[in-house]
mmCIF file of C-alpha atoms and ligand atoms in Angstrom:
data_model
loop_
_atom_site.group_PDB
_atom_site.id
_atom_site.type_symbol
_atom_site.label_atom_id
_atom_site.label_comp_id
_atom_site.label_asym_id
_atom_site.label_seq_id
_atom_site.Cartn_x
_atom_site.Cartn_y
_atom_site.Cartn_z
ATOM 1 C CA UNK A 1 198.064 134.928 71.211
ATOM 2 C CA UNK A 2 195.714 133.315 72.946
ATOM 3 C CA UNK A 3 192.772 133.260 70.291
ATOM 4 C CA UNK A 4 192.724 129.329 70.462
ATOM 5 C CA UNK A 5 190.807 128.890 73.792
ATOM 6 C CA UNK A 6 188.040 131.007 72.606
ATOM 7 C CA UNK A 7 187.334 130.850 69.046
ATOM 8 C CA UNK A 8 187.224 127.638 66.519
ATOM 9 C CA UNK A 9 190.131 126.901 64.702
ATOM 10 C CA UNK A 10 188.717 127.726 61.260
ATOM 11 C CA UNK A 11 188.029 131.141 62.657
ATOM 12 C CA UNK A 12 191.673 131.686 64.221
ATOM 13 C CA UNK A 13 193.085 130.061 60.618
ATOM 14 C CA UNK A 14 191.366 132.549 58.919
ATOM 15 C CA UNK A 15 192.200 135.787 61.354
ATOM 16 C CA UNK A 16 195.979 134.642 61.425
ATOM 17 C CA UNK A 17 195.996 134.881 57.413
ATOM 18 C CA UNK A 18 194.734 138.264 58.125
ATOM 19 C CA UNK A 19 197.028 138.961 60.126
ATOM 20 C CA UNK A 20 200.111 137.397 57.956
ATOM 21 C CA UNK A 21 198.711 139.470 55.107
ATOM 22 C CA UNK A 22 197.979 142.733 57.058
ATOM 23 C CA UNK A 23 201.765 142.748 58.533
ATOM 24 C CA UNK A 24 202.982 141.915 54.986
ATOM 25 C CA UNK A 25 201.525 144.739 53.838
ATOM 26 C CA UNK A 26 202.709 147.094 56.724
ATOM 27 C CA UNK A 27 205.998 145.630 56.392
ATOM 28 C CA UNK A 28 205.725 146.984 52.278
ATOM 29 C CA UNK A 29 204.295 150.504 53.455
ATOM 30 C CA UNK A 30 207.117 150.799 55.747
ATOM 31 C CA UNK A 31 209.645 150.010 53.490
ATOM 32 C CA UNK A 32 208.942 152.026 50.362
ATOM 33 C CA UNK A 33 208.574 154.985 52.711
ATOM 34 C CA UNK A 34 210.968 158.205 51.958
ATOM 35 C CA UNK A 35 209.935 159.037 55.510
ATOM 36 C CA UNK A 36 211.605 157.923 58.731
ATOM 37 C CA UNK A 37 208.970 155.818 60.571
ATOM 38 C CA UNK A 38 209.030 154.259 63.649
ATOM 39 C CA UNK A 39 206.704 152.535 66.274
ATOM 40 C CA UNK A 40 207.747 152.465 69.726
ATOM 41 C CA UNK A 41 205.778 150.659 72.671
ATOM 42 C CA UNK A 42 204.616 151.880 75.430
ATOM 43 C CA UNK A 43 207.388 151.097 77.522
ATOM 44 C CA UNK A 44 209.861 153.416 75.141
ATOM 45 C CA UNK A 45 211.054 150.295 73.541
ATOM 46 C CA UNK A 46 211.702 150.295 69.901
ATOM 47 C CA UNK A 47 209.440 148.053 68.169
ATOM 48 C CA UNK A 48 209.566 148.725 64.375
ATOM 49 C CA UNK A 49 212.288 151.258 62.442
ATOM 50 C CA UNK A 50 212.175 151.431 58.755
ATOM 51 C CA UNK A 51 215.171 151.461 56.050
ATOM 52 C CA UNK A 52 214.459 155.585 55.564
ATOM 53 C CA UNK A 53 214.704 156.047 59.436
ATOM 54 C CA UNK A 54 217.774 153.993 59.553
ATOM 55 C CA UNK A 55 218.925 156.127 56.459
ATOM 56 C CA UNK A 56 218.166 159.356 58.160
ATOM 57 C CA UNK A 57 219.154 158.597 62.036
ATOM 58 C CA UNK A 58 222.458 156.683 60.535
ATOM 59 C CA UNK A 59 221.447 154.197 63.309
ATOM 60 C CA UNK A 60 220.267 150.462 61.591
ATOM 61 C CA UNK A 61 217.402 148.825 62.059
ATOM 62 C CA UNK A 62 219.593 145.611 63.983
ATOM 63 C CA UNK A 63 220.849 148.097 66.542
ATOM 64 C CA UNK A 64 217.386 150.191 66.935
ATOM 65 C CA UNK A 65 214.617 147.869 67.464
ATOM 66 C CA UNK A 66 214.474 146.333 71.213
ATOM 67 C CA UNK A 67 216.746 149.430 72.261
ATOM 68 C CA UNK A 68 214.860 151.937 74.095
ATOM 69 C CA UNK A 69 214.422 155.261 72.210
ATOM 70 C CA UNK A 70 216.248 157.472 74.958
ATOM 71 C CA UNK A 71 218.963 155.323 73.930
ATOM 72 C CA UNK A 72 219.011 156.464 70.178
ATOM 73 C CA UNK A 73 217.443 159.567 70.229
ATOM 74 C CA UNK A 74 219.919 161.885 71.974
ATOM 75 C CA UNK A 75 217.978 164.577 72.429
ATOM 76 C CA UNK A 76 214.421 166.361 72.094
ATOM 77 C CA UNK A 77 212.289 163.433 72.261
ATOM 78 C CA UNK A 78 209.205 163.582 74.651
ATOM 79 C CA UNK A 79 206.789 161.260 73.479
ATOM 80 C CA UNK A 80 204.406 161.508 76.479
ATOM 81 C CA UNK A 81 203.717 164.961 75.352
ATOM 82 C CA UNK A 82 201.890 163.652 72.059
ATOM 83 C CA UNK A 83 198.171 164.641 72.919
ATOM 84 C CA UNK A 84 196.364 161.318 73.807
ATOM 85 C CA UNK A 85 193.199 162.241 71.258
ATOM 86 C CA UNK A 86 196.186 161.648 68.267
ATOM 87 C CA UNK A 87 196.574 164.790 67.230
ATOM 88 C CA UNK A 88 200.155 165.009 65.841
ATOM 89 C CA UNK A 89 202.828 166.592 68.145
ATOM 90 C CA UNK A 90 205.932 168.066 66.022
ATOM 91 C CA UNK A 91 209.666 167.914 67.854
ATOM 92 C CA UNK A 92 213.061 168.580 66.553
ATOM 93 C CA UNK A 93 214.990 165.274 67.293
ATOM 94 C CA UNK A 94 218.762 164.987 67.310
ATOM 95 C CA UNK A 95 220.678 161.673 66.816
ATOM 96 C CA UNK A 96 224.033 161.109 67.999
ATOM 97 C CA UNK A 97 227.259 161.170 67.103
ATOM 98 C CA UNK A 98 227.184 164.902 67.026
ATOM 99 C CA UNK A 99 227.166 166.482 63.655
ATOM 100 C CA UNK A 100 223.877 164.836 62.005
ATOM 101 C CA UNK A 101 221.649 167.188 61.133
ATOM 102 C CA UNK A 102 218.199 167.269 63.621
ATOM 103 C CA UNK A 103 215.040 166.040 62.081
ATOM 104 C CA UNK A 104 211.612 166.929 62.922
ATOM 105 C CA UNK A 105 209.718 164.298 63.949
ATOM 106 C CA UNK A 106 205.675 164.424 64.471
ATOM 107 C CA UNK A 107 204.525 161.514 66.858
ATOM 108 C CA UNK A 108 200.897 160.175 67.282
ATOM 109 C CA UNK A 109 199.890 158.332 70.195
ATOM 110 C CA UNK A 110 198.453 155.263 69.932
ATOM 111 C CA UNK A 111 195.675 155.035 72.771
ATOM 112 C CA UNK A 112 193.752 152.404 74.114
ATOM 113 C CA UNK A 113 191.059 152.827 76.680
ATOM 114 C CA UNK A 114 192.059 156.959 76.834
ATOM 115 C CA UNK A 115 195.850 156.175 77.657
ATOM 116 C CA UNK A 116 198.941 156.036 75.753
ATOM 117 C CA UNK A 117 199.423 152.556 74.150
ATOM 118 C CA UNK A 118 202.492 153.462 72.082
ATOM 119 C CA UNK A 119 203.629 155.829 69.599
ATOM 120 C CA UNK A 120 203.453 156.361 65.991
ATOM 121 C CA UNK A 121 206.792 158.641 64.625
ATOM 122 C CA UNK A 122 207.579 159.836 61.526
ATOM 123 C CA UNK A 123 210.471 162.243 60.502
ATOM 124 C CA UNK A 124 212.096 163.854 57.630
ATOM 125 C CA UNK A 125 215.381 165.605 57.273
ATOM 126 C CA UNK A 126 215.082 168.887 58.773
ATOM 127 C CA UNK A 127 216.688 170.642 55.994
ATOM 128 C CA UNK A 128 213.247 169.566 53.775
ATOM 129 C CA UNK A 129 211.088 171.723 56.142
ATOM 130 C CA UNK A 130 213.909 174.539 56.185
ATOM 131 C CA UNK A 131 213.566 174.949 52.728
ATOM 132 C CA UNK A 132 209.436 174.657 52.768
ATOM 133 C CA UNK A 133 209.560 177.532 55.057
ATOM 134 C CA UNK A 134 212.399 179.505 52.866
ATOM 135 C CA UNK A 135 210.044 179.108 49.869
ATOM 136 C CA UNK A 136 206.996 180.215 51.805
ATOM 137 C CA UNK A 137 208.871 183.340 52.489
ATOM 138 C CA UNK A 138 210.242 184.137 49.406
ATOM 139 C CA UNK A 139 206.672 183.437 47.550
ATOM 140 C CA UNK A 140 205.349 185.918 49.932
ATOM 141 C CA UNK A 141 207.861 188.583 49.450
ATOM 142 C CA UNK A 142 207.734 188.271 45.932
ATOM 143 C CA UNK A 143 203.403 188.275 45.811
ATOM 144 C CA UNK A 144 203.541 191.447 48.041
ATOM 145 C CA UNK A 145 206.451 193.357 45.683
ATOM 146 C CA UNK A 146 204.650 192.231 42.429
ATOM 147 C CA UNK A 147 201.294 193.403 43.765
ATOM 148 C CA UNK A 148 202.245 196.212 45.680
ATOM 149 C CA UNK A 149 204.171 197.735 43.462
ATOM 150 C CA UNK A 150 201.758 198.324 40.532
ATOM 151 C CA UNK A 151 198.947 198.966 43.210
ATOM 152 C CA UNK A 152 201.165 202.018 44.877
ATOM 153 C CA UNK A 153 201.145 203.632 41.455
ATOM 154 C CA UNK A 154 197.822 203.222 40.756
ATOM 155 C CA UNK A 155 196.599 204.709 43.613
ATOM 156 C CA UNK A 156 199.289 207.510 43.141
ATOM 157 C CA UNK A 157 197.618 208.626 40.048
ATOM 158 C CA UNK A 158 194.358 208.374 41.228
ATOM 159 C CA UNK A 159 194.655 210.641 44.166
ATOM 160 C CA UNK A 160 196.369 213.372 41.597
ATOM 161 C CA UNK A 161 193.614 212.847 39.112
ATOM 162 C CA UNK A 162 191.297 213.547 42.134
ATOM 163 C CA UNK A 163 193.068 216.204 43.782
ATOM 164 C CA UNK A 164 194.582 218.694 41.371
ATOM 165 C CA UNK A 165 192.662 220.239 38.418
ATOM 166 C CA UNK A 166 194.452 218.388 35.261
ATOM 167 C CA UNK A 167 194.437 219.295 31.877
ATOM 168 C CA UNK A 168 192.003 216.733 29.421
ATOM 169 C CA UNK A 169 195.545 215.834 28.267
ATOM 170 C CA UNK A 170 197.217 215.296 31.055
ATOM 171 C CA UNK A 171 194.602 213.093 32.999
ATOM 172 C CA UNK A 172 194.358 211.124 29.647
ATOM 173 C CA UNK A 173 197.874 210.442 30.401
ATOM 174 C CA UNK A 174 197.403 209.832 33.781
ATOM 175 C CA UNK A 175 194.366 207.235 33.424
ATOM 176 C CA UNK A 176 196.778 205.122 30.528
ATOM 177 C CA UNK A 177 199.263 204.825 33.679
ATOM 178 C CA UNK A 178 196.841 203.694 35.636
ATOM 179 C CA UNK A 179 195.506 201.173 32.682
ATOM 180 C CA UNK A 180 199.172 199.984 32.280
ATOM 181 C CA UNK A 181 199.422 198.896 35.652
ATOM 182 C CA UNK A 182 196.268 197.785 36.156
ATOM 183 C CA UNK A 183 196.997 194.940 33.383
ATOM 184 C CA UNK A 184 200.438 194.254 35.311
ATOM 185 C CA UNK A 185 198.656 193.651 38.661
ATOM 186 C CA UNK A 186 196.250 191.201 36.317
ATOM 187 C CA UNK A 187 199.372 189.853 35.259
ATOM 188 C CA UNK A 188 200.991 189.110 38.230
ATOM 189 C CA UNK A 189 197.739 187.512 39.512
ATOM 190 C CA UNK A 190 197.581 185.445 36.719
ATOM 191 C CA UNK A 191 201.492 184.505 37.026
ATOM 192 C CA UNK A 192 200.950 183.470 40.737
ATOM 193 C CA UNK A 193 197.982 181.402 39.796
ATOM 194 C CA UNK A 194 199.562 179.556 37.276
ATOM 195 C CA UNK A 195 202.541 178.770 39.594
ATOM 196 C CA UNK A 196 200.076 177.334 42.106
ATOM 197 C CA UNK A 197 198.574 174.933 39.348
ATOM 198 C CA UNK A 198 202.253 174.157 38.453
ATOM 199 C CA UNK A 199 202.844 173.310 42.247
ATOM 200 C CA UNK A 200 199.711 171.133 42.171
ATOM 201 C CA UNK A 201 200.489 169.500 38.836
ATOM 202 C CA UNK A 202 196.949 170.546 37.063
ATOM 203 C CA UNK A 203 198.263 172.279 33.954
ATOM 204 C CA UNK A 204 197.607 170.242 30.662
ATOM 205 C CA UNK A 205 193.496 170.105 30.657
ATOM 206 C CA UNK A 206 192.721 169.880 26.789
ATOM 207 C CA UNK A 207 195.160 169.440 23.623
ATOM 208 C CA UNK A 208 194.095 170.643 20.277
ATOM 209 C CA UNK A 209 196.033 171.266 16.684
ATOM 210 C CA UNK A 210 196.781 175.125 16.548
ATOM 211 C CA UNK A 211 198.356 177.381 13.633
ATOM 212 C CA UNK A 212 201.540 178.676 15.575
ATOM 213 C CA UNK A 213 200.829 182.181 13.744
ATOM 214 C CA UNK A 214 197.574 182.165 16.070
ATOM 215 C CA UNK A 215 199.143 181.392 19.607
ATOM 216 C CA UNK A 216 201.586 184.005 18.734
ATOM 217 C CA UNK A 217 199.583 186.574 18.081
ATOM 218 C CA UNK A 218 198.023 185.727 20.916
ATOM 219 C CA UNK A 219 200.686 185.662 23.188
ATOM 220 C CA UNK A 220 202.159 189.642 21.664
ATOM 221 C CA UNK A 221 198.403 190.723 22.387
ATOM 222 C CA UNK A 222 198.681 189.515 25.907
ATOM 223 C CA UNK A 223 201.890 191.280 26.655
ATOM 224 C CA UNK A 224 200.754 194.453 24.741
ATOM 225 C CA UNK A 225 203.849 193.899 22.834
ATOM 226 C CA UNK A 226 205.555 196.964 21.929
ATOM 227 C CA UNK A 227 206.592 196.796 17.961
ATOM 228 C CA UNK A 228 208.255 200.099 17.734
ATOM 229 C CA UNK A 229 210.542 199.761 20.614
ATOM 230 C CA UNK A 230 211.279 196.072 19.381
ATOM 231 C CA UNK A 231 210.404 195.293 15.757
ATOM 232 C CA UNK A 232 209.459 191.918 15.420
ATOM 233 C CA UNK A 233 210.788 189.278 12.463
ATOM 234 C CA UNK A 234 208.694 186.569 12.159
ATOM 235 C CA UNK A 235 208.744 183.185 10.395
ATOM 236 C CA UNK A 236 205.996 181.106 11.442
ATOM 237 C CA UNK A 237 203.777 180.763 8.847
ATOM 238 C CA UNK A 238 201.971 177.414 7.993
ATOM 239 C CA UNK A 239 204.040 175.939 11.616
ATOM 240 C CA UNK A 240 201.160 173.896 13.374
ATOM 241 C CA UNK A 241 201.585 173.172 17.179
ATOM 242 C CA UNK A 242 199.248 170.890 19.220
ATOM 243 C CA UNK A 243 198.265 171.583 22.758
ATOM 244 C CA UNK A 244 196.418 173.781 24.811
ATOM 245 C CA UNK A 245 196.174 177.569 23.203
ATOM 246 C CA UNK A 246 196.125 178.939 26.530
ATOM 247 C CA UNK A 247 198.703 177.776 28.211
ATOM 248 C CA UNK A 248 201.013 177.599 24.716
ATOM 249 C CA UNK A 249 200.615 181.525 24.741
ATOM 250 C CA UNK A 250 201.264 181.977 27.952
ATOM 251 C CA UNK A 251 204.588 179.994 27.531
ATOM 252 C CA UNK A 252 205.788 182.142 24.596
ATOM 253 C CA UNK A 253 204.504 185.470 25.994
ATOM 254 C CA UNK A 254 206.929 184.967 29.158
ATOM 255 C CA UNK A 255 209.924 183.912 27.030
ATOM 256 C CA UNK A 256 208.759 187.193 24.155
ATOM 257 C CA UNK A 257 208.074 189.600 26.892
ATOM 258 C CA UNK A 258 211.772 188.556 28.637
ATOM 259 C CA UNK A 259 213.493 189.112 25.117
ATOM 260 C CA UNK A 260 211.865 192.447 24.690
ATOM 261 C CA UNK A 261 212.502 193.611 28.578
ATOM 262 C CA UNK A 262 216.335 192.593 28.497
ATOM 263 C CA UNK A 263 217.124 194.497 25.220
ATOM 264 C CA UNK A 264 217.543 198.232 24.407
ATOM 265 C CA UNK A 265 215.165 199.808 22.467
ATOM 266 C CA UNK A 266 215.529 199.453 18.916
ATOM 267 C CA UNK A 267 216.442 196.195 19.070
ATOM 268 C CA UNK A 268 215.010 193.349 16.782
ATOM 269 C CA UNK A 269 213.446 190.349 18.224
ATOM 270 C CA UNK A 270 213.202 187.339 16.418
ATOM 271 C CA UNK A 271 210.797 184.742 16.222
ATOM 272 C CA UNK A 272 211.086 181.850 14.308
ATOM 273 C CA UNK A 273 209.130 178.337 13.994
ATOM 274 C CA UNK A 274 209.631 175.212 11.707
ATOM 275 C CA UNK A 275 207.611 171.490 12.122
ATOM 276 C CA UNK A 276 210.272 168.777 12.078
ATOM 277 C CA UNK A 277 209.160 165.131 11.661
ATOM 278 C CA UNK A 278 206.767 165.080 14.523
ATOM 279 C CA UNK A 279 207.954 167.958 16.445
ATOM 280 C CA UNK A 280 207.411 171.630 16.441
ATOM 281 C CA UNK A 281 210.313 174.150 16.886
ATOM 282 C CA UNK A 282 210.311 177.814 18.139
ATOM 283 C CA UNK A 283 213.119 179.688 18.289
ATOM 284 C CA UNK A 284 212.693 183.014 20.219
ATOM 285 C CA UNK A 285 215.913 185.207 19.633
ATOM 286 C CA UNK A 286 217.220 188.686 21.093
ATOM 287 C CA UNK A 287 220.355 190.928 20.551
ATOM 288 C CA UNK A 288 219.928 192.256 24.234
ATOM 289 C CA UNK A 289 222.418 191.771 27.200
ATOM 290 C CA UNK A 290 222.668 188.092 27.412
ATOM 291 C CA UNK A 291 223.012 185.725 30.264
ATOM 292 C CA UNK A 292 226.339 184.757 31.680
ATOM 293 C CA UNK A 293 227.009 181.162 32.001
ATOM 294 C CA UNK A 294 226.879 181.078 35.754
ATOM 295 C CA UNK A 295 223.551 182.320 35.358
ATOM 296 C CA UNK A 296 222.577 180.098 32.713
ATOM 297 C CA UNK A 297 221.973 176.867 34.880
ATOM 298 C CA UNK A 298 219.544 178.721 37.075
ATOM 299 C CA UNK A 299 217.185 181.011 34.982
ATOM 300 C CA UNK A 300 214.436 178.340 34.896
ATOM 301 C CA UNK A 301 214.167 178.079 38.579
ATOM 302 C CA UNK A 302 211.522 180.073 40.550
ATOM 303 C CA UNK A 303 212.325 183.505 41.763
ATOM 304 C CA UNK A 304 215.468 183.139 39.986
ATOM 305 C CA UNK A 305 216.957 186.599 38.585
ATOM 306 C CA UNK A 306 220.695 186.708 37.204
ATOM 307 C CA UNK A 307 221.415 190.302 38.336
ATOM 308 C CA UNK A 308 219.283 191.417 41.683
ATOM 309 C CA UNK A 309 220.385 194.827 40.776
ATOM 310 C CA UNK A 310 217.702 194.756 37.335
ATOM 311 C CA UNK A 311 215.113 194.855 40.137
ATOM 312 C CA UNK A 312 215.213 198.637 40.091
ATOM 313 C CA UNK A 313 215.163 198.752 36.029
ATOM 314 C CA UNK A 314 213.125 195.934 35.100
ATOM 315 C CA UNK A 315 209.560 194.702 37.060
ATOM 316 C CA UNK A 316 209.864 190.768 37.342
ATOM 317 C CA UNK A 317 209.496 188.314 39.936
ATOM 318 C CA UNK A 318 211.799 185.421 38.558
ATOM 319 C CA UNK A 319 209.115 183.302 37.980
ATOM 320 C CA UNK A 320 208.220 183.524 34.363
ATOM 321 C CA UNK A 321 210.826 181.133 32.954
ATOM 322 C CA UNK A 322 209.749 178.911 35.624
ATOM 323 C CA UNK A 323 206.247 179.068 34.395
ATOM 324 C CA UNK A 324 207.254 178.883 30.688
ATOM 325 C CA UNK A 325 209.403 175.527 31.097
ATOM 326 C CA UNK A 326 206.716 174.009 33.251
ATOM 327 C CA UNK A 327 203.817 174.876 30.902
ATOM 328 C CA UNK A 328 206.709 173.515 28.179
ATOM 329 C CA UNK A 329 207.147 170.165 29.789
ATOM 330 C CA UNK A 330 203.371 169.709 30.573
ATOM 331 C CA UNK A 331 203.092 169.585 26.722
ATOM 332 C CA UNK A 332 205.947 166.750 26.411
ATOM 333 C CA UNK A 333 208.515 169.880 25.289
ATOM 334 C CA UNK A 334 211.633 171.332 25.911
ATOM 335 C CA UNK A 335 212.859 174.612 26.521
ATOM 336 C CA UNK A 336 216.596 175.153 25.788
ATOM 337 C CA UNK A 337 218.331 178.745 25.735
ATOM 338 C CA UNK A 338 221.757 179.745 24.073
ATOM 339 C CA UNK A 339 223.246 182.649 25.431
ATOM 340 C CA UNK A 340 226.363 185.436 25.309
ATOM 341 C CA UNK A 341 226.800 188.240 27.501
ATOM 342 C CA UNK A 342 226.543 191.826 25.302
ATOM 343 C CA UNK A 343 225.211 189.670 22.492
ATOM 344 C CA UNK A 344 221.739 188.194 23.285
ATOM 345 C CA UNK A 345 220.096 185.023 23.692
ATOM 346 C CA UNK A 346 218.350 182.524 22.232
ATOM 347 C CA UNK A 347 215.486 180.247 23.603
ATOM 348 C CA UNK A 348 214.183 177.503 21.772
ATOM 349 C CA UNK A 349 211.238 175.241 22.417
ATOM 350 C CA UNK A 350 210.381 172.489 20.936
ATOM 351 C CA UNK A 351 206.650 170.395 20.959
ATOM 352 C CA UNK A 352 205.733 167.053 19.831
ATOM 353 C CA UNK A 353 203.103 167.667 17.024
ATOM 354 C CA UNK A 354 200.839 165.008 18.838
ATOM 355 C CA UNK A 355 200.514 164.561 22.417
HETATM 356 P P1 ADP B 401 211.706 187.564 35.391
HETATM 357 O O1 ADP B 401 210.650 187.892 35.935
HETATM 358 O O2 ADP B 401 212.897 188.224 36.454
HETATM 359 O O3 ADP B 401 211.716 188.065 33.731
HETATM 360 P P2 ADP B 401 212.273 185.130 34.685
HETATM 361 O O4 ADP B 401 212.145 183.757 35.116
HETATM 362 O O5 ADP B 401 211.380 185.371 33.129
HETATM 363 O O6 ADP B 401 211.940 186.228 35.516
HETATM 364 O O7 ADP B 401 213.973 185.107 34.443
HETATM 365 C C1 ADP B 401 214.578 184.916 34.934
HETATM 366 C C2 ADP B 401 216.030 185.902 35.036
HETATM 367 O O8 ADP B 401 216.833 185.162 33.466
HETATM 368 C C3 ADP B 401 215.558 187.085 34.994
HETATM 369 O O9 ADP B 401 215.778 187.865 35.819
HETATM 370 C C4 ADP B 401 217.199 187.650 33.639
HETATM 371 O O10 ADP B 401 218.090 188.060 34.410
HETATM 372 C C5 ADP B 401 217.259 186.252 32.610
HETATM 373 N N1 ADP B 401 216.575 186.353 31.526
HETATM 374 C C6 ADP B 401 215.426 185.841 31.066
HETATM 375 N N2 ADP B 401 215.573 186.140 29.634
HETATM 376 C C7 ADP B 401 216.273 186.848 29.283
HETATM 377 C C8 ADP B 401 216.690 187.611 28.023
HETATM 378 N N3 ADP B 401 216.273 187.093 27.088
HETATM 379 N N4 ADP B 401 217.760 187.841 27.979
HETATM 380 C C9 ADP B 401 218.525 188.330 29.243
HETATM 381 N N5 ADP B 401 218.253 187.597 30.478
HETATM 382 C C10 ADP B 401 217.273 186.947 30.629
#
């Protein structure tokens, strides 16, 4: 550094202090980053290689720093393709030895006077990008299925109503179906909106003391619970819960809807609640088809459906329990399931009474 000749010593000392502090912060940042980060000099020499870069590539910082990038990255690296205006460029890099998974690198050129003066690279495992891509595809597939099915029914029924001379009774029945399918469409859209709120971590906005009975009534109304098909046995009087009334309603609605959906007509659904010290416990039990052991660990996962064959007999996207568990966790609660194939399932939700 040649600052001493042109600037008074007190200024250079101040600048040096600032530089040292800046470098310490940069070092700290690079060491906590979970993505691999590298700084490459204009001649292609690696100047910085953070710990995540070492883990992901299998090349230690000692070996990487001072080496040419071409000696470390076996294939895929072409830094000079990165635009000079600083727009990131994505490339897939492979490190030797063969067999190590490729990484997805984002390269940004550091420009000085309109020419590249080095590059900043961040990279993560390709698998993560693949997973995100797959998740996106699943979501799009699930959205189109969930929205298209009721839409197609509504359209077909509306056309029949328009094109055929139906008796008033028949027309009434057709309009009932249209109404039902419009509700289903509305619920699918609500679910999808909830999922995006779950992803964004913006769930719980308010918390108040609520009578569980009221929350349960709202949940039953939201799913248009059919008491004739599934007699409801409830023991919920006097129990209180604290939380957001809409979100608690949605959590109970998802679980109760499943209890009915996966039981034969005539089978009861039990909802029992009790206050235990500072927790409120709600158990929702059905005597339906149950869930096999091998599926139990996954049923709260996004898009998971225990039996793909169900797709043809019951509507559902595999989002219900994912949403329910996110809502319960947002309240500081827990959700668990016990189940036996052919005998039924019990979902137990607990909530802290005071958040
Ligand atoms: P879906 O939209 O398919 O109902 P959920 O996330 O609500 O999705 O549930 C995931 C899967 O868990 C369901 O497809 C079903 O296989 C299983 N499941 C959930 N609740 C029950 C239940 N009460 N009885 C039997 N199986 C259930």
